[in-house]
GROMACS .gro file of C-alpha atoms in nm:
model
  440
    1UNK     CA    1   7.047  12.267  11.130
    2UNK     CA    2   7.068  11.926  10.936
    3UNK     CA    3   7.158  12.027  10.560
    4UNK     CA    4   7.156  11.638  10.511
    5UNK     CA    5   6.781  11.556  10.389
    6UNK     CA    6   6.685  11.374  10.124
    7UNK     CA    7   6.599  11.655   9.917
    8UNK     CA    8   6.948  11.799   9.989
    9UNK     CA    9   7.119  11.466   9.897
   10UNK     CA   10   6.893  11.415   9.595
   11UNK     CA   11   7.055  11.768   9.446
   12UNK     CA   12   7.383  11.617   9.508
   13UNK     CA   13   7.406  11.294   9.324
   14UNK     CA   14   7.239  11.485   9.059
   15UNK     CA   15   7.498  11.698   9.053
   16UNK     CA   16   7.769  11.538   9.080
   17UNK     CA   17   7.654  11.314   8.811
   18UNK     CA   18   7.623  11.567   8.568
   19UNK     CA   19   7.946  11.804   8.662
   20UNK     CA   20   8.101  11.875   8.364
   21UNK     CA   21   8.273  12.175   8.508
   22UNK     CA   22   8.515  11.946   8.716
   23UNK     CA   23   8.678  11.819   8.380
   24UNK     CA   24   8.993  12.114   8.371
   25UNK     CA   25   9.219  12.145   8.040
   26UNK     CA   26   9.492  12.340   8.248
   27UNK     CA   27   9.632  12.313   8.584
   28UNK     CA   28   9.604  12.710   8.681
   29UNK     CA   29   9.212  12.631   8.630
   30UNK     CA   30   9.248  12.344   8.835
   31UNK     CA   31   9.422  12.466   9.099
   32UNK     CA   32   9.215  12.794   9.127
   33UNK     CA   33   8.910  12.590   9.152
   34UNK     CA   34   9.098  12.400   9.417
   35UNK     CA   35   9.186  12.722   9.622
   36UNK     CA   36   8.848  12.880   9.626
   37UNK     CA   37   8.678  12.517   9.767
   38UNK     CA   38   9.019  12.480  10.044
   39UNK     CA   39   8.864  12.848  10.134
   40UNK     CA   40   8.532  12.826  10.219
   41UNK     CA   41   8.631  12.399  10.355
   42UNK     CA   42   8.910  12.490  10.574
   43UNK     CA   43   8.692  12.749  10.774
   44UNK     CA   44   8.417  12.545  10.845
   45UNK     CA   45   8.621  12.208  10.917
   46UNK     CA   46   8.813  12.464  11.168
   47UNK     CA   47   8.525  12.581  11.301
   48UNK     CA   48   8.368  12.174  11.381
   49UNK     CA   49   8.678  11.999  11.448
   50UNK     CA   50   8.860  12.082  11.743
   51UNK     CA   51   9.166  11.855  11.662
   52UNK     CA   52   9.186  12.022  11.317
   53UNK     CA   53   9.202  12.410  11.466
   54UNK     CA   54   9.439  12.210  11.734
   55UNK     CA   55   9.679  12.120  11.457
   56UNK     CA   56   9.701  12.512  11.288
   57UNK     CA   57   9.745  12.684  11.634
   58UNK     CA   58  10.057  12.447  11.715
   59UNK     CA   59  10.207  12.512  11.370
   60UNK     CA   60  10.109  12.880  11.453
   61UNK     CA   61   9.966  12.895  11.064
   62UNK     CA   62   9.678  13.058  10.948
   63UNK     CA   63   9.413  12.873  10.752
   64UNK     CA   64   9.546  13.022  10.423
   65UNK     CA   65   9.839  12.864  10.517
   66UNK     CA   66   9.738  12.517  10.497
   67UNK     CA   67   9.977  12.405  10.252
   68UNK     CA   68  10.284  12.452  10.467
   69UNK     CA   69  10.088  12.193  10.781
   70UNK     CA   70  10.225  11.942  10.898
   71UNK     CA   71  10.123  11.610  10.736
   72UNK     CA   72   9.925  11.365  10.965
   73UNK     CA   73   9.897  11.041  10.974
   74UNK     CA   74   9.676  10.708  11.050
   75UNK     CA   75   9.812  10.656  11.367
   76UNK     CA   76   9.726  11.011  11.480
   77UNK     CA   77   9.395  11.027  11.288
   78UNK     CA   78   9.334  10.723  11.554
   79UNK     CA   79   9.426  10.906  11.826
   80UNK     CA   80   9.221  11.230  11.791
   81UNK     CA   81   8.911  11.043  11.638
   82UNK     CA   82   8.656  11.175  11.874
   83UNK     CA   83   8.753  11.543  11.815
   84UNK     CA   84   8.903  11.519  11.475
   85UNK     CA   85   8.490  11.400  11.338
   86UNK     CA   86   8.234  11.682  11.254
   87UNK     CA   87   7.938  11.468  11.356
   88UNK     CA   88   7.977  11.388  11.779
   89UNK     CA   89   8.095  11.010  11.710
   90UNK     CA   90   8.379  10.792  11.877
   91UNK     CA   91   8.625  10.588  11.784
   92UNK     CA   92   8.494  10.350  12.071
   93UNK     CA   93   8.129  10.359  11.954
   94UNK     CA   94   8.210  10.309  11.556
   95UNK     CA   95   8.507  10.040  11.583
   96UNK     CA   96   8.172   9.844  11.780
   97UNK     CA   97   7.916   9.958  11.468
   98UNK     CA   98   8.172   9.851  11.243
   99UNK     CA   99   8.285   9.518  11.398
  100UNK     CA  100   7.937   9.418  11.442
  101UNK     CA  101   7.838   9.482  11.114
  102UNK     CA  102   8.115   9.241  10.983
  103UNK     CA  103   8.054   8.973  11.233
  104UNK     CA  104   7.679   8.913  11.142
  105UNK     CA  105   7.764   9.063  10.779
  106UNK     CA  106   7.473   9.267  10.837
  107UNK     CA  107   7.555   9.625  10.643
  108UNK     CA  108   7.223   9.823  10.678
  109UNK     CA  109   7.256   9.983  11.012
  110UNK     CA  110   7.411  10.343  11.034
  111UNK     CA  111   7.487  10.610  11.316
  112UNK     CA  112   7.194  10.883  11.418
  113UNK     CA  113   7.367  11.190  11.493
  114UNK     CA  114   7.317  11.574  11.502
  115UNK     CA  115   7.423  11.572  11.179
  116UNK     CA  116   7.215  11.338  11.036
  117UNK     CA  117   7.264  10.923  10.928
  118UNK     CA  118   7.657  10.876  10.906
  119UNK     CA  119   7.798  10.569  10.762
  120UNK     CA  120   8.039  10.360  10.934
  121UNK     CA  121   8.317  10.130  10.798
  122UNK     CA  122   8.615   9.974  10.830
  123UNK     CA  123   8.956   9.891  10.647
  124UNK     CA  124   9.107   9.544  10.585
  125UNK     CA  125   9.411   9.686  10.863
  126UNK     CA  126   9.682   9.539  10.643
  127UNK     CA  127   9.927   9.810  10.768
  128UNK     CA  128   9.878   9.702  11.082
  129UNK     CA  129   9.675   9.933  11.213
  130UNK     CA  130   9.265   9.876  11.112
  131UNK     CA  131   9.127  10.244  11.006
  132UNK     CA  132   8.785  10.354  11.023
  133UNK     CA  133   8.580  10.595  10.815
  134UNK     CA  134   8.262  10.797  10.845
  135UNK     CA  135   8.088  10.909  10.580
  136UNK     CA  136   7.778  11.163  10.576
  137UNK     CA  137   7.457  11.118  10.348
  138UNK     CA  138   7.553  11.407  10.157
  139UNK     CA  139   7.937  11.294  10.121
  140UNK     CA  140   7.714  10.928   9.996
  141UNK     CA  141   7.545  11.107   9.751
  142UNK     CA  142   7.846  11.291   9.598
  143UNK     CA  143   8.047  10.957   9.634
  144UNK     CA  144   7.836  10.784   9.410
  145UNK     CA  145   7.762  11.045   9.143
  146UNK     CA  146   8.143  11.096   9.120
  147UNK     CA  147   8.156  10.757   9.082
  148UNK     CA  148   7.922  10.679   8.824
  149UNK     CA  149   8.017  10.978   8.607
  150UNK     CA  150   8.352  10.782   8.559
  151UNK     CA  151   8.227  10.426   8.542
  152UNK     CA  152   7.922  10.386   8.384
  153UNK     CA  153   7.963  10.386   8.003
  154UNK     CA  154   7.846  10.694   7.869
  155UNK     CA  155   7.849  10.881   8.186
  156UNK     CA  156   7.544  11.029   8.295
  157UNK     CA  157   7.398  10.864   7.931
  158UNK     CA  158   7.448  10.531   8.079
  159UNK     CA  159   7.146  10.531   8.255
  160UNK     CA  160   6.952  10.530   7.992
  161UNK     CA  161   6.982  10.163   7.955
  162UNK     CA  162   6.938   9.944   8.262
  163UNK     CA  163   7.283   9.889   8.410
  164UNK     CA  164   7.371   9.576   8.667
  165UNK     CA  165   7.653   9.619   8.930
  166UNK     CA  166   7.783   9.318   9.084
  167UNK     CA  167   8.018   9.425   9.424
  168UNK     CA  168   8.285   9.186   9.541
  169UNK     CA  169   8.423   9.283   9.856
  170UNK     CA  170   8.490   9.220  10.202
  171UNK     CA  171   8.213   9.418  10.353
  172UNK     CA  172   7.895   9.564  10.216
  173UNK     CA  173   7.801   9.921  10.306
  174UNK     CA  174   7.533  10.188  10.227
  175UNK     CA  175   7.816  10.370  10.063
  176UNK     CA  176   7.813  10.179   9.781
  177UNK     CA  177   7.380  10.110   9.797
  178UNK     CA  178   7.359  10.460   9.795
  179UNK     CA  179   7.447  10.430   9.384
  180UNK     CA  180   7.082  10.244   9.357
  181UNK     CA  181   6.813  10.432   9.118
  182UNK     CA  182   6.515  10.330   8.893
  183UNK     CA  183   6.773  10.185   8.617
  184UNK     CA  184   7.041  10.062   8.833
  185UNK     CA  185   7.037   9.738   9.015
  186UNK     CA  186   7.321   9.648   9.258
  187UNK     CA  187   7.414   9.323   9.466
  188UNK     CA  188   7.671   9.273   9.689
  189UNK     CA  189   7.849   8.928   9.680
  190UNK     CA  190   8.030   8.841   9.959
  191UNK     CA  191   8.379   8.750   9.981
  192UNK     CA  192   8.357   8.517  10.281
  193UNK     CA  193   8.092   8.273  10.071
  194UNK     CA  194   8.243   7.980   9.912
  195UNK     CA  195   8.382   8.072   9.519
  196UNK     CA  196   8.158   7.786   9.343
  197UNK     CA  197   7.817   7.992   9.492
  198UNK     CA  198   7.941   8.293   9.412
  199UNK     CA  199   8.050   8.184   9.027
  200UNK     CA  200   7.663   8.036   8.987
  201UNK     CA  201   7.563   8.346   9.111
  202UNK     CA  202   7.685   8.625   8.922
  203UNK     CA  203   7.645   8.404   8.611
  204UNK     CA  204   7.326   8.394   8.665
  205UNK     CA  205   7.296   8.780   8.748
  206UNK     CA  206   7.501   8.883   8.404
  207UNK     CA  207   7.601   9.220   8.560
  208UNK     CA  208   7.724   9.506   8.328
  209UNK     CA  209   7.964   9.601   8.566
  210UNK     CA  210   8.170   9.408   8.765
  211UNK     CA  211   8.380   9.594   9.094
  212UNK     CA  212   8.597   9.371   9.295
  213UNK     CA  213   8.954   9.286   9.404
  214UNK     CA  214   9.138   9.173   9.113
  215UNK     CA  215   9.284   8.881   9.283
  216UNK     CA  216   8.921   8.760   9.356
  217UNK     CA  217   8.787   8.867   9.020
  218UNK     CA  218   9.121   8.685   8.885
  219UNK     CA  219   8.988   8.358   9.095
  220UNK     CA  220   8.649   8.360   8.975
  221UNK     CA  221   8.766   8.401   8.613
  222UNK     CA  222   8.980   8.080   8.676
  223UNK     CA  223   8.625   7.867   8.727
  224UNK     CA  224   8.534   7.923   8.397
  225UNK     CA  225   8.223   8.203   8.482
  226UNK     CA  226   8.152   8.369   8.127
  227UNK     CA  227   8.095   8.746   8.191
  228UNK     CA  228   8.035   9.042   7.972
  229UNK     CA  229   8.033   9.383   8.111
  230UNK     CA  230   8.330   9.662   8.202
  231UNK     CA  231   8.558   9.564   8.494
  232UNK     CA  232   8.674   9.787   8.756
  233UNK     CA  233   8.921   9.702   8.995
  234UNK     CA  234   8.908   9.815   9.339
  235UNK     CA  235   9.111   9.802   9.664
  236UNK     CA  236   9.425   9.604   9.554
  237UNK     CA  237   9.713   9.702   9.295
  238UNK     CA  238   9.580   9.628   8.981
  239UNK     CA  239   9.878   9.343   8.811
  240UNK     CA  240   9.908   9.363   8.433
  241UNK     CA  241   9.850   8.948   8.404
  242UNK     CA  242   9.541   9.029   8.616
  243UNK     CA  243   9.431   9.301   8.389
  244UNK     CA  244   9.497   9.057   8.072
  245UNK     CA  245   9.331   8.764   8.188
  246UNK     CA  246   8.998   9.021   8.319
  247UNK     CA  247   8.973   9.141   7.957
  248UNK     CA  248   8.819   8.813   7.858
  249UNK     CA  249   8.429   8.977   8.030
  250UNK     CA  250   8.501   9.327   7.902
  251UNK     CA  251   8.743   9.620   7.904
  252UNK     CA  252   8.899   9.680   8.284
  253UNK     CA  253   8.968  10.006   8.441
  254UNK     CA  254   9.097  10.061   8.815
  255UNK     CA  255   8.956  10.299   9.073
  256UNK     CA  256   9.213  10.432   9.332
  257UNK     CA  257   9.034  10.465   9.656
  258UNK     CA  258   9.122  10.409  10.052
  259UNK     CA  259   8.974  10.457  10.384
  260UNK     CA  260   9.089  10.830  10.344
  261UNK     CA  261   8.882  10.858  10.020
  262UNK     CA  262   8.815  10.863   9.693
  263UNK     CA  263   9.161  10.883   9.523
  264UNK     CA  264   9.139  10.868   9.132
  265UNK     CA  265   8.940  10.738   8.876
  266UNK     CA  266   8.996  10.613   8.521
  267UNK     CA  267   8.908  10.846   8.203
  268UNK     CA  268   8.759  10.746   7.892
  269UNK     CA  269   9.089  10.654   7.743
  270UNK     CA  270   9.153  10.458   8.048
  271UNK     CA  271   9.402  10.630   8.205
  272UNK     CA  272   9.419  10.671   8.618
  273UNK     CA  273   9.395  11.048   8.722
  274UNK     CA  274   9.421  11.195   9.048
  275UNK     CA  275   9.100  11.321   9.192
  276UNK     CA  276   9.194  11.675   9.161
  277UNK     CA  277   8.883  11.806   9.143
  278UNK     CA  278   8.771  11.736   9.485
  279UNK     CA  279   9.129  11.598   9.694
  280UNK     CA  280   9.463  11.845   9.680
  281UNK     CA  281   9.752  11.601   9.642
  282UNK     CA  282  10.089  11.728   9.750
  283UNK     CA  283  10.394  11.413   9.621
  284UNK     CA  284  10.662  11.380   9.829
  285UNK     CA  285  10.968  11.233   9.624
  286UNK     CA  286  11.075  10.868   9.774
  287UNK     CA  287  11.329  10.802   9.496
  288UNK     CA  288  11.341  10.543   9.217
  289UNK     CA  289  11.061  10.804   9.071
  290UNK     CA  290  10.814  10.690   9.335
  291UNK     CA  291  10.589  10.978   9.562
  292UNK     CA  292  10.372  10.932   9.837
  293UNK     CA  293  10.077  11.141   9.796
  294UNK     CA  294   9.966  11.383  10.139
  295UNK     CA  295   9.585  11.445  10.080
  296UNK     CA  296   9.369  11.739  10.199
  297UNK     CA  297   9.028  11.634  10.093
  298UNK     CA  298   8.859  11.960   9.997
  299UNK     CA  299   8.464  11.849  10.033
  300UNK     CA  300   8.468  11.556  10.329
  301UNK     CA  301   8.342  11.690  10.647
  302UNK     CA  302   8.215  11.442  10.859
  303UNK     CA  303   8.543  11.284  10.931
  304UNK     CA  304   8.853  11.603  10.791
  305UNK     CA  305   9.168  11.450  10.598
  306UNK     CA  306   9.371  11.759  10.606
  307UNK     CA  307   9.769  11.698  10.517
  308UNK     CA  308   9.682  11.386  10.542
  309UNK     CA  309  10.025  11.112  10.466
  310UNK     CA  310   9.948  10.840  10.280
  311UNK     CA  311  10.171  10.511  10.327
  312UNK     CA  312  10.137  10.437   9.951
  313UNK     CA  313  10.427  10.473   9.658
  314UNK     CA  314  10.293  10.608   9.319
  315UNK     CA  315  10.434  10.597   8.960
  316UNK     CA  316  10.332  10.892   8.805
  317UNK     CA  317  10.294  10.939   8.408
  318UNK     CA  318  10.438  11.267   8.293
  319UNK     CA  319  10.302  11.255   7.956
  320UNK     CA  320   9.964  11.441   7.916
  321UNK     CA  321   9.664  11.204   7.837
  322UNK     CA  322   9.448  11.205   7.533
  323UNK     CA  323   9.148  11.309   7.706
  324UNK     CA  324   9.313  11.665   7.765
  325UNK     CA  325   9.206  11.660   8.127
  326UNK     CA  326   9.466  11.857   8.327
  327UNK     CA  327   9.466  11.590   8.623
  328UNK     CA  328   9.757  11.403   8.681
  329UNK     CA  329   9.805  11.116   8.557
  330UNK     CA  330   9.898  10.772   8.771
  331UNK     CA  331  10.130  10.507   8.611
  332UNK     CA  332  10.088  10.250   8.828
  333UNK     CA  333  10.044  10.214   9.238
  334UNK     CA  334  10.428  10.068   9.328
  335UNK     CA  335  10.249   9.936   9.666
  336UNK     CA  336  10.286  10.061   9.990
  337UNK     CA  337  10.525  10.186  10.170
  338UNK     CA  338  10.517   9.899  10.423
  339UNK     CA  339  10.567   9.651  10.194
  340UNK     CA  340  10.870   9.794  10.024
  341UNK     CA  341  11.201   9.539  10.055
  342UNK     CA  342  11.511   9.637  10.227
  343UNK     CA  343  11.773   9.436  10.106
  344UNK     CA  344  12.175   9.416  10.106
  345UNK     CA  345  12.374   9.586   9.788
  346UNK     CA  346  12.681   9.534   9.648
  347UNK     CA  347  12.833   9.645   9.943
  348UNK     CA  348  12.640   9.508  10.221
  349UNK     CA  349  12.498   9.861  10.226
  350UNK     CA  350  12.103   9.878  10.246
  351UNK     CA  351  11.900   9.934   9.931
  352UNK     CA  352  11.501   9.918   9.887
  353UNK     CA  353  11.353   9.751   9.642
  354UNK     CA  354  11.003   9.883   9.544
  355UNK     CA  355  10.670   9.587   9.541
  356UNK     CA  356  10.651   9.664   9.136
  357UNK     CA  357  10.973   9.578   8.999
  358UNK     CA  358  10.926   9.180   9.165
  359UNK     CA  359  10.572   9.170   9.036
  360UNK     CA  360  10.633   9.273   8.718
  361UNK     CA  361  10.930   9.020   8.679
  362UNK     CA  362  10.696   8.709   8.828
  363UNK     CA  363  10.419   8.767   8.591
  364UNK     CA  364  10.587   8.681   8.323
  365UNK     CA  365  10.685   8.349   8.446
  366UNK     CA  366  10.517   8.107   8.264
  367UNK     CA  367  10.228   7.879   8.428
  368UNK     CA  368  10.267   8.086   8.747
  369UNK     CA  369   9.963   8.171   8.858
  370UNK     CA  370   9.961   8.317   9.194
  371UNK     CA  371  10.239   8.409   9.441
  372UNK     CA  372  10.385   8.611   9.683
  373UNK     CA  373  10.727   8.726   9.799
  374UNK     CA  374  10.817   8.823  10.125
  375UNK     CA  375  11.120   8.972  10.341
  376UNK     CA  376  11.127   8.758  10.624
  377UNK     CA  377  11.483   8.896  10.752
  378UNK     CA  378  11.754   9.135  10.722
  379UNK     CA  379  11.875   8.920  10.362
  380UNK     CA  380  11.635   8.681  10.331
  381UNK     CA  381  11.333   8.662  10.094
  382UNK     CA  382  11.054   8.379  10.047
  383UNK     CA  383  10.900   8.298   9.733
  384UNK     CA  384  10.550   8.099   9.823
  385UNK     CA  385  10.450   7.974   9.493
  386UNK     CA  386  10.099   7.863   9.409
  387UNK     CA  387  10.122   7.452   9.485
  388UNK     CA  388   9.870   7.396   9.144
  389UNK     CA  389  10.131   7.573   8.934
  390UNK     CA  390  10.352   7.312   8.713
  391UNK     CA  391  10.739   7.345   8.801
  392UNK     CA  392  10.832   7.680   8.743
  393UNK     CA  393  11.063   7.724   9.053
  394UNK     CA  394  11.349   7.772   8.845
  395UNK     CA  395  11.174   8.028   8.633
  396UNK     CA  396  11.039   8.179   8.938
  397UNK     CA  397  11.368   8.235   9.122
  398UNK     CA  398  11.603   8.306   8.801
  399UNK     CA  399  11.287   8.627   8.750
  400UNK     CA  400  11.358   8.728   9.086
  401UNK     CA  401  11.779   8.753   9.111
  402UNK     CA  402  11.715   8.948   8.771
  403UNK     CA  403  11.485   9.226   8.924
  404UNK     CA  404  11.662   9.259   9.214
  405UNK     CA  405  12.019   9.317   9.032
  406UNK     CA  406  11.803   9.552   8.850
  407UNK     CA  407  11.731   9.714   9.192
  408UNK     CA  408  12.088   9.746   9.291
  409UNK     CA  409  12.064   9.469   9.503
  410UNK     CA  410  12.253   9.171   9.558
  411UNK     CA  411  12.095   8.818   9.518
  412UNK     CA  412  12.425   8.666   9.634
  413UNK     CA  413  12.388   8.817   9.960
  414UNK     CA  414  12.061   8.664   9.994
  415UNK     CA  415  11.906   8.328  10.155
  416UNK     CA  416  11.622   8.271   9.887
  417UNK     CA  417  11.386   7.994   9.892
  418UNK     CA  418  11.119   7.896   9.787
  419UNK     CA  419  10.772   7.740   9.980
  420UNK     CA  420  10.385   7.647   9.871
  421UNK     CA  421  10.148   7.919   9.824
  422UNK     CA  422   9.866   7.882  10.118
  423UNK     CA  423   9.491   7.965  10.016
  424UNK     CA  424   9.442   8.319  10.177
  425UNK     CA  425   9.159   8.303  10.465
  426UNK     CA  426   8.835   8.426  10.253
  427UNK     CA  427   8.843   8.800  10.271
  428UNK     CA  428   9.191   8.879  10.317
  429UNK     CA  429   9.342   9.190  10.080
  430UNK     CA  430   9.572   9.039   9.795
  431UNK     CA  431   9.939   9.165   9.864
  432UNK     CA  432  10.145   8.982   9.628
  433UNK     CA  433  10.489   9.141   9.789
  434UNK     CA  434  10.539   9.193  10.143
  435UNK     CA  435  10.781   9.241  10.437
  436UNK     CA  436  10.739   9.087  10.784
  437UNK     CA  437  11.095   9.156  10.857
  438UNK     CA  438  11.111   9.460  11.046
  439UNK     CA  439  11.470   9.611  11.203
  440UNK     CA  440  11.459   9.598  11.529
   0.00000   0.00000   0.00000
């Protein structure tokens, strides 16, 4: 039977809009709530996804066991789409929704299925590998209550007042329509239109909230557009240059979200916390105080993420946050795993340096504007430097040989130069460090 009606998914934003009982003061709360949803969750996803009951009988765990499976990962998430999904769809059929969608930037269609309309969309790929996700009315509905519990101003009270999104991204989806109601107007403005037309437009537009990549939202700020309205940055690590310049149309805040979900969301003190509520988080240690999160998401069942690795490094906070919520708390998002630098030490030995510790030491070069840093051997590392910046090579290098003998590793050992900064192709994901080096 189709649970997935209107009615049904009516119930849902409303709740999940007004859930005030997913706000915990202590973590044994927290984590009980967490156990009595991974209960009820793990024995139905069991029961609809083959490659999920697949994955317990070769660990030879029970369900309650979940916690000691192990993780996954893209790559095999790939591999066992068709019987990993809840809903009868393959990875043939929505890679060809998906790509089609982008290609006449058309967003509206979705998938019929037993289960009811599923969305379909895609990642940016910049590990490599481009991931897909499927997401159920229902799952819509909660999305975007979560959502707008956390964002809007005033919650739930926020409504009371007409409110104005303005979406920057990549691709448009019904995801992110789905927020729509009588006092909330949204527009997607897409990334692959020239900057000028999209400055004129959202001037003219004067949203209240404004959602994008902060590298484009960083861009459009540079024309001069005059904004007013809370930022939130989505889909790229949020810089703390970007963050200073974006104050200038209102106070910013970050949302943590992927193809595997929705990750964590900003408080009303501003602080990052994990999505407890709804996603278990397990933190494997990867030194230099960094984890990489393995997420079980305890409510998505259209497409499971069970033990579920993650390829990205997180800073956590260990203080506890104002707001009292038991949540933890995220520092900052280091970058991914992908992009971290393997360099030569002292001793020719191999030592990683982590995405943050460059980008923090090139923003506060002065008259830099945009860059990026990449590994393109075993010990060598390429500064591309924005061409419209004024001479700050110098700066620029001298900022880089001090974070990286802050890192423990060796700038002598190192062939570093230094090249132009080419536009990135319109759409492209902002990655500010990288590594195309890879050991053979």
């Amino acid at each position: 039977m189709n649970l997935d009606g209107p009615v049904n998914t009516v119930l849902t934003l409303l709740g999940a809009l007004d859930d005030a009982r997913l706000t915990f003061r202590s973590r044994e709360a927290l984590e009980r709530h967490q156990d009595r949803l991974a209960h009820g969750h793990l024995r139905w996803v069991a029961a609809h996804s083959p490659a999920v009951a697949a994955r317990f009988r070769a660990a030879g765990l029970p369900l309650g066991r979940w916690r000691e499976l192990p993780p996954t990962d893209k790559a095999a998430m790939l591999a066992t789409f068709d019987t990993l999904n809840t809903v009868g769809v393959t990875l043939e059929h929505a890679l060809a929704v998906g790509r089609q969608a982008e290609r006449t930037r058309d967003f509206t269609p979705t998938l019929a299925t037993p289960a009811g309309p599923v969305t379909v969309g895609l990642s940016t790929g910049t590990s490599g590998t481009q991931g897909v996700f499927l997401v159920s009315r229902a799952e819509q509905a909660r999305w975007a209550g979560t959502v707008l519990r956390h964002l809007l101003p005033g919650g739930l009270w926020g409504l009371l007042r007409p409110q104005r999104v303005a979406f920057f991204l990549r691709a448009d989806s019904p995801l992110y329509r789905s927020v729509r109601r009588r006092r909330l107007e949204f527009r997607f403005f897409d990334l692959l239109r020239p900057l000028p037309d999209l400055a004129a437009e959202v001037q003219a537009y004067a949203p209240t909230l404004i959602v994008g990549p902060p590298g484009v939202l960083r861009a459009l700020h540079r024309t001069g557009v005059r904004l007013r309205g809370r930022v939130i940055s989505v889909a790229e690590v949020l810089d703390p240059d970007d963050e200073a310049a974006l104050r200038d149309w209102g106070d910013v805040v970050q949302v943590y979200q992927a193809t595997e979900g929705l990750l964590a969301l900003p408080c009303p003190h501003g602080s990052l916390h994990l999505n407890e509520a709804h996603v278990h988080f397990d933190l494997e240690p990867l030194g230099d105080g960094l984890h990489r999160p393995v997420i079980t998401d305890l409510r998505r069942r259209a497409q499971p993420f069970i033990r579920h690795r993650l390829d990205d490094a997180l800073r956590l906070n260990p203080d506890p946050c104002p707001c009292g919520q038991a949540a933890r708390r995220v520092h900052s998002i280091a970058g991914r795993q992908d992009d971290a630098l393997h360099l030569p030490g002292a001793a020719g030995e191999s030592v990683t340096v982590w995405p943050d510790f460059l980008r923090g030491a090139l923003a506060a070069v002065p008259g830099l504007r945009e860059y990026r840093a990449d590994q393109t051997g075993p010990a060598a590392l390429t500064l591309h430097l924005d061409p419209h910046t004024p001479d700050t090579r110098a700066h620029a290098l001298s900022a880089v040989r001090d974070a990286l003998h802050h890192s423990h590793a060796d700038p002598g050992r190192l062939t570093l130069d230094t090249r132009p900064l080419d536009p990135p192709p319109p759409g492209t994901k902002r990655r500010r460090v990288t590594r195309s080096w890879r050991p053979t």
